Amino acid sequence: TGNKMWGGRFAEGPSAIMREINASIPFDKALWRQDIRASKTHVAMLAAQGIVTAADAAAIAGGLDTVAAEYETSGVPENWDLEDIHMTTESRLAELIGAAAGRLHTARSRNDQVATDFKLWVREACVAADAALGALQVALVTRAEEHAATIMPGFTHLQTAQPVTLGHHLMAYYEMLDRDRSRFVDAHRRASQCPLGSAALAGTGFPIDREATASALGFAMPTRNSLDAVSDRDFALDYLMAASQCALHLSRLAEELIIWASQPFGFVVLPDALSTGSSIMPQKKNPDAAELVRGHAGRIAGCLTSLMMTMKGLPLAYSKDMQDDKPPVFEAAGLLTLCLAAMTGMIDGAAFRTDRMRAAAELGFATATDLADWLVRQADIPFREAHHITGAAVKLAESRGLALDKVPLADLQAIDPRIDERVFAALSVDQSVASRASYGGTAPEQVRARVAEARRDLGLE
Ligand code: ARG
């Protein structure tokens, strides 16, 4: 009844509750590919260094291939007695090839093994997130190009502020995602040292070649301190921080789509394929995918908090607390993948109601700043005074239910005689947007220039 891997010093086996609380196989089976790959790399190195014979190494490598093929077709078996993916694989290997299997774990511990497997997994997740973000950027840049001159109200405090273009608004998210991509690239680069060969915590007395295993697994170099190597989960936290920041951006875009899809706004119709209906209200089409992107951002941030709390205050080196590192990373990665795919689909398939956007921009006195700027430029009035005059004009327009450019000239001149008929050109939303041609501004020419740059960066040109 004793444990096959470590039962030598035990008089009795673990209780049922010990087996259950200890078992990580239900979730760490997701690491099986990385575990097999790292084991094959390790045993090839052991053979090259003369630590195991070529014949044993060949038997082990062949056996690991068989285990991998079994996992591929039938999944990874979940036996709590075998604790985790490492012991599950080694025990199956022993069934397949016999005693030689016991040589695989020479000069290795599950502590450096799990750190290596998990780091390989997280590195792949960084690459996948970067690629999925690139796909969403392609969707954004495509719609932004289409709508480089589409007028919509720009908001501050969710109150109409100044007219902007829809292309400019979409490109704002492109920039956020650019920073997100750089965070995943950075997380990947920082996770470029290989823990394998650090053994339990102190290194090993066997003449291993850590450079060889590091480079065979795609790392730049081995880790430089064995205690740090088996205790470090910064790479997982870096990934979760990048994922949280990215999810936060996605949740802001999701919130805007939700607001825009509401009937009072009516700025967008989201694709049917990413919406749901109501079981009682036949007219309903709900933006559930966007709401779930907004909601999942909270769960992803919770995953980051979870791992930070796990790592806080842990003494060197490995403690079993660290087994709890994997569920939050796997959960966050799954959620982020879904959120990015859903958002890409929503941006690709959104039907923007440009007529409603323009009407809202025209109605909200969005060009009031343009009137004040005109007074400064044409009549040399100090900005604060121009602001006051414009405020009076807005008040008048509002009381008459008119857009600013529909107030008769005589009424504007009654507020300030320095206003003349040239002012009307400045009050159109098109003129307002076209005038904001400073670098990074909303003028269509600026938006098109940034779109062209972005398309080059994405490899679309
Ligand atoms: N399942 C363990 C984990 O995920 C593997 C490492 C076990 N190491 C140990 N010293 N018990 O952390």
Tab-separated table of C-alpha atoms and ligand atoms in Angstrom:
chain	number	residue	atom	x	y	z
A	1	THR	CA	0.000	0.000	0.000
A	2	GLY	CA	3.006	2.289	0.200
A	3	ASN	CA	3.728	4.825	-2.531
A	4	LYS	CA	5.825	3.310	-5.342
A	5	MET	CA	7.840	6.505	-5.843
A	6	TRP	CA	8.591	7.496	-2.278
A	7	GLY	CA	7.105	4.809	-0.007
A	8	GLY	CA	10.455	3.457	1.269
A	9	ARG	CA	10.447	5.319	4.602
A	10	PHE	CA	6.680	5.067	5.242
A	11	ALA	CA	4.911	2.483	7.405
A	12	GLU	CA	1.490	3.170	5.884
A	13	GLY	CA	0.081	4.815	2.806
A	14	PRO	CA	-1.635	8.214	2.654
A	15	SER	CA	-5.214	8.609	3.872
A	16	ALA	CA	-8.015	9.230	1.433
A	17	ILE	CA	-8.013	12.918	2.304
A	18	MET	CA	-4.236	13.133	1.805
A	19	ARG	CA	-4.543	11.534	-1.617
A	20	GLU	CA	-7.256	13.976	-2.597
A	21	ILE	CA	-5.687	17.181	-1.313
A	22	ASN	CA	-2.325	16.186	-2.778
A	23	ALA	CA	-3.453	15.227	-6.264
A	24	SER	CA	-2.656	17.715	-8.996
A	25	ILE	CA	-3.222	15.306	-11.874
A	26	PRO	CA	-6.773	16.643	-12.493
A	27	PHE	CA	-5.233	19.895	-13.731
A	28	ASP	CA	-1.524	19.346	-14.346
A	29	LYS	CA	-2.256	16.679	-16.936
A	30	ALA	CA	-2.423	19.722	-19.236
A	31	LEU	CA	1.387	19.715	-19.026
A	32	TRP	CA	1.824	16.243	-20.519
A	33	ARG	CA	3.378	17.332	-23.803
A	34	GLN	CA	5.908	19.578	-22.070
A	35	ASP	CA	6.650	16.838	-19.524
A	36	ILE	CA	7.376	14.209	-22.190
A	37	ARG	CA	9.470	16.642	-24.211
A	38	ALA	CA	11.552	17.685	-21.196
A	39	SER	CA	12.029	14.045	-20.131
A	40	LYS	CA	13.229	13.011	-23.591
A	41	THR	CA	15.644	15.942	-23.605
A	42	HIS	CA	16.875	15.033	-20.131
A	43	VAL	CA	17.502	11.367	-20.908
A	44	ALA	CA	19.269	12.179	-24.197
A	45	MET	CA	21.616	14.404	-22.204
A	46	LEU	CA	22.136	11.692	-19.545
A	47	ALA	CA	23.189	9.283	-22.311
A	48	ALA	CA	25.449	11.837	-24.004
A	49	GLN	CA	27.171	12.413	-20.674
A	50	GLY	CA	27.587	8.678	-20.027
A	51	ILE	CA	25.286	8.822	-16.977
A	52	VAL	CA	22.906	6.208	-18.426
A	53	THR	CA	23.689	3.709	-21.190
A	54	ALA	CA	22.628	4.341	-24.765
A	55	ALA	CA	20.445	1.222	-24.596
A	56	ASP	CA	18.560	2.403	-21.496
A	57	ALA	CA	18.180	5.880	-22.971
A	58	ALA	CA	16.757	4.442	-26.187
A	59	ALA	CA	14.304	2.265	-24.231
A	60	ILE	CA	13.200	5.266	-22.179
A	61	ALA	CA	12.787	7.551	-25.212
A	62	GLY	CA	10.823	4.875	-27.090
A	63	GLY	CA	8.653	4.229	-24.039
A	64	LEU	CA	7.944	7.951	-23.644
A	65	ASP	CA	6.834	8.073	-27.279
A	66	THR	CA	4.427	5.226	-26.577
A	67	VAL	CA	3.057	7.004	-23.486
A	68	ALA	CA	2.604	10.176	-25.554
A	69	ALA	CA	0.725	8.236	-28.238
A	70	GLU	CA	-1.545	6.730	-25.568
A	71	TYR	CA	-2.266	10.160	-24.068
A	72	GLU	CA	-2.967	11.517	-27.530
A	73	THR	CA	-5.602	8.880	-28.286
A	74	SER	CA	-7.100	8.122	-24.870
A	75	GLY	CA	-6.277	11.123	-22.704
A	76	VAL	CA	-4.229	11.150	-19.507
A	77	PRO	CA	-5.524	8.740	-16.841
A	78	GLU	CA	-6.362	10.369	-13.501
A	79	ASN	CA	-5.170	8.230	-10.635
A	80	TRP	CA	-4.807	10.225	-7.424
A	81	ASP	CA	-2.306	7.730	-6.032
A	82	LEU	CA	0.081	8.879	-8.742
A	83	GLU	CA	-0.319	12.514	-7.595
A	84	ASP	CA	0.725	14.391	-10.704
A	85	ILE	CA	1.603	14.240	-14.390
A	86	HIS	CA	5.246	13.482	-13.639
A	87	MET	CA	4.557	10.337	-11.601
A	88	THR	CA	1.699	9.282	-13.872
A	89	THR	CA	3.996	9.286	-16.883
A	90	GLU	CA	6.926	7.654	-15.083
A	91	SER	CA	4.723	4.907	-13.687
A	92	ARG	CA	3.254	4.125	-17.123
A	93	LEU	CA	6.795	4.120	-18.520
A	94	ALA	CA	7.794	1.516	-15.921
A	95	GLU	CA	4.843	-0.673	-16.926
A	96	LEU	CA	5.946	-0.432	-20.541
A	97	ILE	CA	9.740	-0.844	-20.328
A	98	GLY	CA	10.453	-2.198	-16.857
A	99	ALA	CA	13.344	-1.338	-14.578
A	100	ALA	CA	15.187	0.969	-16.984
A	101	ALA	CA	12.376	3.503	-16.440
A	102	GLY	CA	13.795	4.108	-12.992
A	103	ARG	CA	16.914	5.683	-14.543
A	104	LEU	CA	15.014	8.598	-16.097
A	105	HIS	CA	14.827	10.494	-12.826
A	106	THR	CA	18.629	10.426	-12.318
A	107	ALA	CA	20.021	13.921	-11.614
A	108	ARG	CA	16.507	15.378	-11.634
A	109	SER	CA	13.736	16.197	-9.153
A	110	ARG	CA	10.078	16.913	-9.687
A	111	ASN	CA	10.956	20.412	-8.506
A	112	ASP	CA	13.106	21.327	-11.511
A	113	GLN	CA	10.926	19.124	-13.702
A	114	VAL	CA	7.684	20.962	-12.922
A	115	ALA	CA	9.360	24.367	-13.149
A	116	THR	CA	10.666	23.417	-16.603
A	117	ASP	CA	7.380	21.958	-17.872
A	118	PHE	CA	5.342	24.892	-16.633
A	119	LYS	CA	7.762	27.454	-18.029
A	120	LEU	CA	7.611	25.743	-21.432
A	121	TRP	CA	3.802	25.867	-21.243
A	122	VAL	CA	3.732	29.553	-20.287
A	123	ARG	CA	6.203	30.441	-23.049
A	124	GLU	CA	3.849	28.846	-25.579
A	125	ALA	CA	0.914	30.709	-24.059
A	126	CYS	CA	2.783	34.018	-24.531
A	127	VAL	CA	3.324	33.226	-28.207
A	128	ALA	CA	-0.337	32.243	-28.634
A	129	ALA	CA	-1.600	35.416	-26.936
A	130	ASP	CA	0.625	37.571	-29.112
A	131	ALA	CA	-0.733	35.879	-32.253
A	132	ALA	CA	-4.372	36.190	-31.149
A	133	LEU	CA	-3.812	39.861	-30.337
A	134	GLY	CA	-2.354	40.312	-33.822
A	135	ALA	CA	-5.541	38.860	-35.338
A	136	LEU	CA	-7.688	41.311	-33.358
A	137	GLN	CA	-5.430	44.158	-34.474
A	138	VAL	CA	-5.990	43.138	-38.095
A	139	ALA	CA	-9.756	43.340	-37.515
A	140	LEU	CA	-9.439	46.769	-35.865
A	141	VAL	CA	-7.180	48.249	-38.507
A	142	THR	CA	-9.443	46.964	-41.294
A	143	ARG	CA	-12.558	48.543	-39.793
A	144	ALA	CA	-10.620	51.709	-38.922
A	145	GLU	CA	-9.506	52.146	-42.516
A	146	GLU	CA	-13.088	51.717	-43.704
A	147	HIS	CA	-14.236	54.366	-41.185
A	148	ALA	CA	-11.307	56.795	-41.238
A	149	ALA	CA	-13.713	59.670	-42.029
A	150	THR	CA	-16.873	58.397	-40.292
A	151	ILE	CA	-18.012	61.052	-37.822
A	152	MET	CA	-19.101	60.090	-34.324
A	153	PRO	CA	-19.274	61.976	-31.044
A	154	GLY	CA	-16.186	61.674	-28.892
A	155	PHE	CA	-16.957	61.514	-25.176
A	156	THR	CA	-15.521	62.542	-21.859
A	157	HIS	CA	-17.543	61.591	-18.761
A	158	LEU	CA	-19.702	59.773	-21.367
A	159	GLN	CA	-20.964	63.267	-22.300
A	160	THR	CA	-20.572	64.466	-25.882
A	161	ALA	CA	-17.251	66.287	-26.040
A	162	GLN	CA	-15.898	66.837	-29.567
A	163	PRO	CA	-16.516	65.044	-32.841
A	164	VAL	CA	-14.023	62.304	-33.656
A	165	THR	CA	-13.868	59.631	-36.306
A	166	LEU	CA	-14.842	56.026	-35.716
A	167	GLY	CA	-11.519	55.018	-37.289
A	168	HIS	CA	-9.652	57.056	-34.689
A	169	HIS	CA	-11.688	55.490	-31.888
A	170	LEU	CA	-10.978	51.948	-33.124
A	171	MET	CA	-7.289	52.738	-33.550
A	172	ALA	CA	-7.135	53.770	-29.887
A	173	TYR	CA	-7.707	50.088	-29.085
A	174	TYR	CA	-5.117	49.085	-31.661
A	175	GLU	CA	-2.546	51.056	-29.634
A	176	MET	CA	-3.593	49.397	-26.351
A	177	LEU	CA	-3.239	45.971	-27.936
A	178	ASP	CA	0.184	46.932	-29.271
A	179	ARG	CA	1.325	47.501	-25.697
A	180	ASP	CA	-0.307	44.211	-24.646
A	181	ARG	CA	1.635	42.363	-27.341
A	182	SER	CA	4.879	43.905	-26.151
A	183	ARG	CA	4.103	42.711	-22.612
A	184	PHE	CA	3.643	39.100	-23.807
A	185	VAL	CA	6.795	39.317	-25.917
A	186	ASP	CA	8.641	40.665	-22.902
A	187	ALA	CA	7.255	37.928	-20.610
A	188	HIS	CA	8.402	35.318	-23.132
A	189	ARG	CA	11.885	36.827	-23.370
A	190	ARG	CA	12.269	37.065	-19.598
A	191	ALA	CA	11.300	33.376	-19.279
A	192	SER	CA	14.265	32.308	-21.360
A	193	GLN	CA	16.337	30.533	-18.681
A	194	CYS	CA	15.880	26.784	-18.238
A	195	PRO	CA	15.457	25.387	-14.679
A	196	LEU	CA	16.166	21.755	-15.674
A	197	GLY	CA	19.187	20.401	-13.826
A	198	SER	CA	18.618	22.487	-10.707
A	199	ALA	CA	17.341	19.203	-9.227
A	200	ALA	CA	15.549	19.381	-5.855
A	201	LEU	CA	17.067	22.724	-4.781
A	202	ALA	CA	20.861	22.470	-4.627
A	203	GLY	CA	21.930	21.171	-8.040
A	204	THR	CA	23.313	17.668	-8.578
A	205	GLY	CA	26.568	15.741	-8.233
A	206	PHE	CA	26.094	14.051	-11.623
A	207	PRO	CA	28.104	15.511	-14.523
A	208	ILE	CA	25.066	16.889	-16.389
A	209	ASP	CA	25.151	19.325	-19.330
A	210	ARG	CA	22.661	22.075	-18.593
A	211	GLU	CA	23.603	24.127	-21.652
A	212	ALA	CA	22.605	21.195	-23.844
A	213	THR	CA	19.183	20.636	-22.274
A	214	ALA	CA	18.454	24.383	-22.147
A	215	SER	CA	19.146	24.872	-25.828
A	216	ALA	CA	17.377	21.655	-26.892
A	217	LEU	CA	14.239	22.941	-25.154
A	218	GLY	CA	14.467	26.328	-26.868
A	219	PHE	CA	15.729	28.335	-23.897
A	220	ALA	CA	18.559	30.843	-24.260
A	221	MET	CA	20.543	29.559	-21.265
A	222	PRO	CA	20.245	27.598	-18.003
A	223	THR	CA	19.070	29.363	-14.831
A	224	ARG	CA	21.991	30.560	-12.734
A	225	ASN	CA	20.874	29.705	-9.196
A	226	SER	CA	19.285	26.367	-8.356
A	227	LEU	CA	17.381	27.695	-5.312
A	228	ASP	CA	15.852	30.488	-7.364
A	229	ALA	CA	15.160	28.178	-10.304
A	230	VAL	CA	12.892	25.778	-8.389
A	231	SER	CA	11.162	28.567	-6.405
A	232	ASP	CA	10.608	31.074	-9.172
A	233	ARG	CA	7.133	31.570	-10.591
A	234	ASP	CA	7.741	35.089	-11.890
A	235	PHE	CA	7.241	33.804	-15.424
A	236	ALA	CA	3.681	32.741	-14.550
A	237	LEU	CA	3.001	36.061	-12.812
A	238	ASP	CA	4.417	37.977	-15.799
A	239	TYR	CA	2.024	36.077	-18.037
A	240	LEU	CA	-0.930	36.759	-15.716
A	241	MET	CA	-0.056	40.455	-15.465
A	242	ALA	CA	0.094	40.746	-19.240
A	243	ALA	CA	-3.163	38.781	-19.502
A	244	SER	CA	-4.871	40.972	-16.882
A	245	GLN	CA	-3.831	44.201	-18.576
A	246	CYS	CA	-4.997	42.837	-21.907
A	247	ALA	CA	-8.324	41.646	-20.456
A	248	LEU	CA	-8.810	45.073	-18.946
A	249	HIS	CA	-8.454	46.656	-22.408
A	250	LEU	CA	-10.852	44.120	-23.894
A	251	SER	CA	-13.377	44.855	-21.158
A	252	ARG	CA	-13.339	48.573	-21.997
A	253	LEU	CA	-13.954	47.854	-25.664
A	254	ALA	CA	-16.663	45.356	-24.679
A	255	GLU	CA	-18.348	47.992	-22.521
A	256	GLU	CA	-18.353	50.455	-25.413
A	257	LEU	CA	-19.904	47.896	-27.744
A	258	ILE	CA	-22.575	47.189	-25.125
A	259	ILE	CA	-23.393	50.896	-24.800
A	260	TRP	CA	-23.290	51.444	-28.559
A	261	ALA	CA	-25.596	48.467	-29.177
A	262	SER	CA	-28.242	49.804	-26.762
A	263	GLN	CA	-31.347	51.285	-28.410
A	264	PRO	CA	-30.864	54.910	-27.197
A	265	PHE	CA	-27.376	54.916	-28.771
A	266	GLY	CA	-27.960	52.592	-31.711
A	267	PHE	CA	-24.400	53.073	-32.981
A	268	VAL	CA	-23.790	49.416	-33.778
A	269	VAL	CA	-25.568	46.177	-34.556
A	270	LEU	CA	-23.510	43.242	-33.331
A	271	PRO	CA	-23.393	40.031	-35.365
A	272	ASP	CA	-26.234	37.588	-34.651
A	273	ALA	CA	-23.660	34.816	-34.268
A	274	LEU	CA	-22.229	36.569	-31.208
A	275	SER	CA	-25.521	37.647	-29.623
A	276	THR	CA	-28.329	35.844	-27.841
A	277	GLY	CA	-32.071	36.252	-27.529
A	278	SER	CA	-34.427	36.322	-24.564
A	279	SER	CA	-36.698	33.443	-23.595
A	280	ILE	CA	-39.513	35.874	-22.732
A	281	MET	CA	-38.969	39.128	-24.694
A	282	PRO	CA	-39.147	38.345	-28.414
A	283	GLN	CA	-37.637	41.675	-29.525
A	284	LYS	CA	-34.405	41.176	-27.588
A	285	LYS	CA	-30.966	40.728	-29.026
A	286	ASN	CA	-28.477	40.812	-26.205
A	287	PRO	CA	-24.734	41.516	-26.463
A	288	ASP	CA	-23.837	38.520	-24.276
A	289	ALA	CA	-20.432	37.882	-25.838
A	290	ALA	CA	-19.378	41.455	-25.069
A	291	GLU	CA	-20.787	41.173	-21.543
A	292	LEU	CA	-18.838	37.969	-20.964
A	293	VAL	CA	-15.626	39.575	-22.214
A	294	ARG	CA	-16.285	42.358	-19.706
A	295	GLY	CA	-17.022	39.782	-16.991
A	296	HIS	CA	-14.101	37.477	-17.757
A	297	ALA	CA	-11.684	40.372	-17.233
A	298	GLY	CA	-12.581	40.183	-13.555
A	299	ARG	CA	-11.881	36.473	-13.407
A	300	ILE	CA	-8.530	36.901	-15.161
A	301	ALA	CA	-7.501	39.606	-12.688
A	302	GLY	CA	-8.628	37.194	-9.941
A	303	CYS	CA	-6.232	34.566	-11.322
A	304	LEU	CA	-3.367	37.056	-11.025
A	305	THR	CA	-4.361	37.847	-7.441
A	306	SER	CA	-4.619	34.143	-6.681
A	307	LEU	CA	-1.042	33.364	-7.725
A	308	MET	CA	0.338	36.495	-6.065
A	309	MET	CA	-1.243	35.344	-2.797
A	310	THR	CA	0.155	31.829	-3.269
A	311	MET	CA	3.703	33.107	-3.727
A	312	LYS	CA	3.629	35.790	-1.050
A	313	GLY	CA	5.913	34.951	1.869
A	314	LEU	CA	7.004	31.491	0.664
A	315	PRO	CA	10.450	30.639	1.992
A	316	LEU	CA	13.039	29.143	-0.391
A	317	ALA	CA	12.978	26.655	-1.982
A	318	TYR	CA	9.982	24.551	-3.134
A	319	SER	CA	6.830	24.269	-1.002
A	320	LYS	CA	3.728	22.368	-2.005
A	321	ASP	CA	1.761	25.634	-2.036
A	322	MET	CA	3.396	26.134	-5.402
A	323	GLN	CA	1.365	23.301	-6.889
A	324	ASP	CA	-1.501	25.820	-6.808
A	325	ASP	CA	0.323	27.894	-9.437
A	326	LYS	CA	-1.225	26.049	-12.356
A	327	PRO	CA	-5.036	26.375	-12.069
A	328	PRO	CA	-5.066	30.196	-12.232
A	329	VAL	CA	-2.700	30.256	-15.206
A	330	PHE	CA	-4.652	27.604	-17.118
A	331	GLU	CA	-7.939	29.333	-16.296
A	332	ALA	CA	-6.710	32.772	-17.332
A	333	ALA	CA	-5.206	31.438	-20.564
A	334	GLY	CA	-8.451	29.675	-21.497
A	335	LEU	CA	-10.536	32.762	-20.765
A	336	LEU	CA	-8.187	35.114	-22.595
A	337	THR	CA	-8.192	32.930	-25.701
A	338	LEU	CA	-12.006	32.976	-25.746
A	339	CYS	CA	-12.198	36.728	-25.120
A	340	LEU	CA	-9.777	37.540	-27.939
A	341	ALA	CA	-11.611	35.276	-30.380
A	342	ALA	CA	-15.024	36.692	-29.413
A	343	MET	CA	-13.805	40.270	-29.697
A	344	THR	CA	-12.223	39.623	-33.091
A	345	GLY	CA	-15.553	38.214	-34.294
A	346	MET	CA	-17.492	41.196	-32.943
A	347	ILE	CA	-15.199	43.762	-34.571
A	348	ASP	CA	-15.173	41.860	-37.882
A	349	GLY	CA	-18.951	41.515	-37.898
A	350	ALA	CA	-20.104	44.804	-36.346
A	351	ALA	CA	-22.499	46.817	-38.515
A	352	PHE	CA	-21.741	50.416	-37.586
A	353	ARG	CA	-24.723	52.761	-37.952
A	354	THR	CA	-22.853	55.741	-39.292
A	355	ASP	CA	-26.028	57.811	-39.749
A	356	ARG	CA	-26.826	57.527	-36.042
A	357	MET	CA	-23.267	58.363	-35.086
A	358	ARG	CA	-23.209	61.490	-37.246
A	359	ALA	CA	-26.621	62.625	-35.968
A	360	ALA	CA	-25.466	62.211	-32.362
A	361	ALA	CA	-22.307	64.222	-33.073
A	362	GLU	CA	-24.366	66.995	-34.674
A	363	LEU	CA	-26.889	67.133	-31.862
A	364	GLY	CA	-24.619	67.251	-28.865
A	365	PHE	CA	-23.058	70.719	-29.410
A	366	ALA	CA	-19.870	68.799	-30.103
A	367	THR	CA	-18.403	71.728	-32.040
A	368	ALA	CA	-18.669	74.219	-29.174
A	369	THR	CA	-14.881	74.109	-28.760
A	370	ASP	CA	-14.562	74.954	-32.457
A	371	LEU	CA	-16.687	78.080	-31.938
A	372	ALA	CA	-14.499	79.142	-29.011
A	373	ASP	CA	-11.333	78.437	-31.035
A	374	TRP	CA	-12.775	80.472	-33.953
A	375	LEU	CA	-13.376	83.458	-31.653
A	376	VAL	CA	-9.759	83.222	-30.454
A	377	ARG	CA	-8.328	82.967	-33.963
A	378	GLN	CA	-10.631	85.302	-35.945
A	379	ALA	CA	-11.491	87.905	-33.322
A	380	ASP	CA	-8.409	87.697	-31.110
A	381	ILE	CA	-10.552	87.110	-28.019
A	382	PRO	CA	-8.782	85.491	-25.017
A	383	PHE	CA	-9.775	81.798	-24.738
A	384	ARG	CA	-11.493	82.151	-21.347
A	385	GLU	CA	-13.723	84.946	-22.680
A	386	ALA	CA	-14.381	82.958	-25.879
A	387	HIS	CA	-15.384	79.997	-23.691
A	388	HIS	CA	-17.931	82.211	-21.911
A	389	ILE	CA	-19.416	83.599	-25.147
A	390	THR	CA	-19.678	80.071	-26.561
A	391	GLY	CA	-21.408	78.891	-23.397
A	392	ALA	CA	-24.065	81.534	-23.936
A	393	ALA	CA	-24.480	80.430	-27.557
A	394	VAL	CA	-24.931	76.774	-26.475
A	395	LYS	CA	-27.491	77.839	-23.871
A	396	LEU	CA	-29.456	79.712	-26.523
A	397	ALA	CA	-29.247	76.833	-29.028
A	398	GLU	CA	-30.378	74.360	-26.384
A	399	SER	CA	-33.372	76.509	-25.377
A	400	ARG	CA	-34.427	76.703	-29.035
A	401	GLY	CA	-33.761	73.007	-29.695
A	402	LEU	CA	-31.286	73.876	-32.468
A	403	ALA	CA	-27.853	72.582	-33.443
A	404	LEU	CA	-25.140	75.201	-32.977
A	405	ASP	CA	-24.702	75.783	-36.714
A	406	LYS	CA	-28.475	76.312	-37.120
A	407	VAL	CA	-28.705	79.318	-34.775
A	408	PRO	CA	-29.368	82.453	-36.890
A	409	LEU	CA	-26.359	84.778	-37.268
A	410	ALA	CA	-28.293	87.724	-35.791
A	411	ASP	CA	-28.840	85.783	-32.570
A	412	LEU	CA	-25.148	84.866	-32.343
A	413	GLN	CA	-24.212	88.513	-32.980
A	414	ALA	CA	-26.581	89.575	-30.209
A	415	ILE	CA	-24.403	87.505	-27.875
A	416	ASP	CA	-21.184	88.960	-29.301
A	417	PRO	CA	-21.001	91.370	-32.255
A	418	ARG	CA	-17.534	90.137	-33.238
A	419	ILE	CA	-19.094	86.943	-34.651
A	420	ASP	CA	-19.645	87.014	-38.440
A	421	GLU	CA	-20.946	84.609	-41.094
A	422	ARG	CA	-17.562	82.887	-41.547
A	423	VAL	CA	-18.186	81.137	-38.215
A	424	PHE	CA	-20.595	78.620	-39.766
A	425	ALA	CA	-17.813	76.871	-41.670
A	426	ALA	CA	-16.106	76.129	-38.353
A	427	LEU	CA	-19.264	74.693	-36.812
A	428	SER	CA	-19.741	71.686	-39.061
A	429	VAL	CA	-18.642	68.371	-37.618
A	430	ASP	CA	-16.672	67.519	-40.769
A	431	GLN	CA	-14.735	70.775	-40.541
A	432	SER	CA	-14.156	70.217	-36.830
A	433	VAL	CA	-12.692	66.753	-37.373
A	434	ALA	CA	-10.635	67.786	-40.405
A	435	SER	CA	-9.098	70.642	-38.425
A	436	ARG	CA	-7.688	68.331	-35.725
A	437	ALA	CA	-4.744	67.312	-37.855
A	438	SER	CA	-2.060	67.525	-35.189
A	439	TYR	CA	0.107	64.366	-35.008
A	440	GLY	CA	-2.023	61.621	-33.456
A	441	GLY	CA	-5.204	63.686	-33.862
A	442	THR	CA	-8.576	62.570	-35.194
A	443	ALA	CA	-8.402	64.178	-38.675
A	444	PRO	CA	-9.032	61.506	-41.350
A	445	GLU	CA	-5.603	62.154	-42.890
A	446	GLN	CA	-3.945	61.432	-39.527
A	447	VAL	CA	-6.031	58.297	-39.002
A	448	ARG	CA	-5.166	57.054	-42.501
A	449	ALA	CA	-1.471	57.670	-41.886
A	450	ARG	CA	-1.534	55.653	-38.656
A	451	VAL	CA	-3.579	52.904	-40.304
A	452	ALA	CA	-1.010	52.640	-43.102
A	453	GLU	CA	1.811	52.333	-40.567
A	454	ALA	CA	-0.128	49.740	-38.585
A	455	ARG	CA	-0.860	47.691	-41.695
A	456	ARG	CA	2.861	47.598	-42.432
A	457	ASP	CA	3.625	46.539	-38.841
A	458	LEU	CA	1.060	43.737	-39.131
A	459	GLY	CA	2.595	42.542	-42.384
A	460	LEU	CA	-0.557	43.386	-44.381
A	461	GLU	CA	1.331	45.473	-46.966
B	1	ARG	N1	2.868	18.289	-8.553
B	1	ARG	C1	3.922	19.080	-8.023
B	1	ARG	C2	3.680	20.561	-8.380
B	1	ARG	O1	2.948	20.815	-9.246
B	1	ARG	C3	5.247	18.663	-8.576
B	1	ARG	C4	6.387	18.983	-7.679
B	1	ARG	C5	6.393	18.093	-6.520
B	1	ARG	N2	7.550	18.320	-5.715
B	1	ARG	C6	7.618	17.919	-4.449
B	1	ARG	N3	8.684	18.224	-3.787
B	1	ARG	N4	6.630	17.286	-3.878
B	1	ARG	O2	4.223	21.429	-7.744
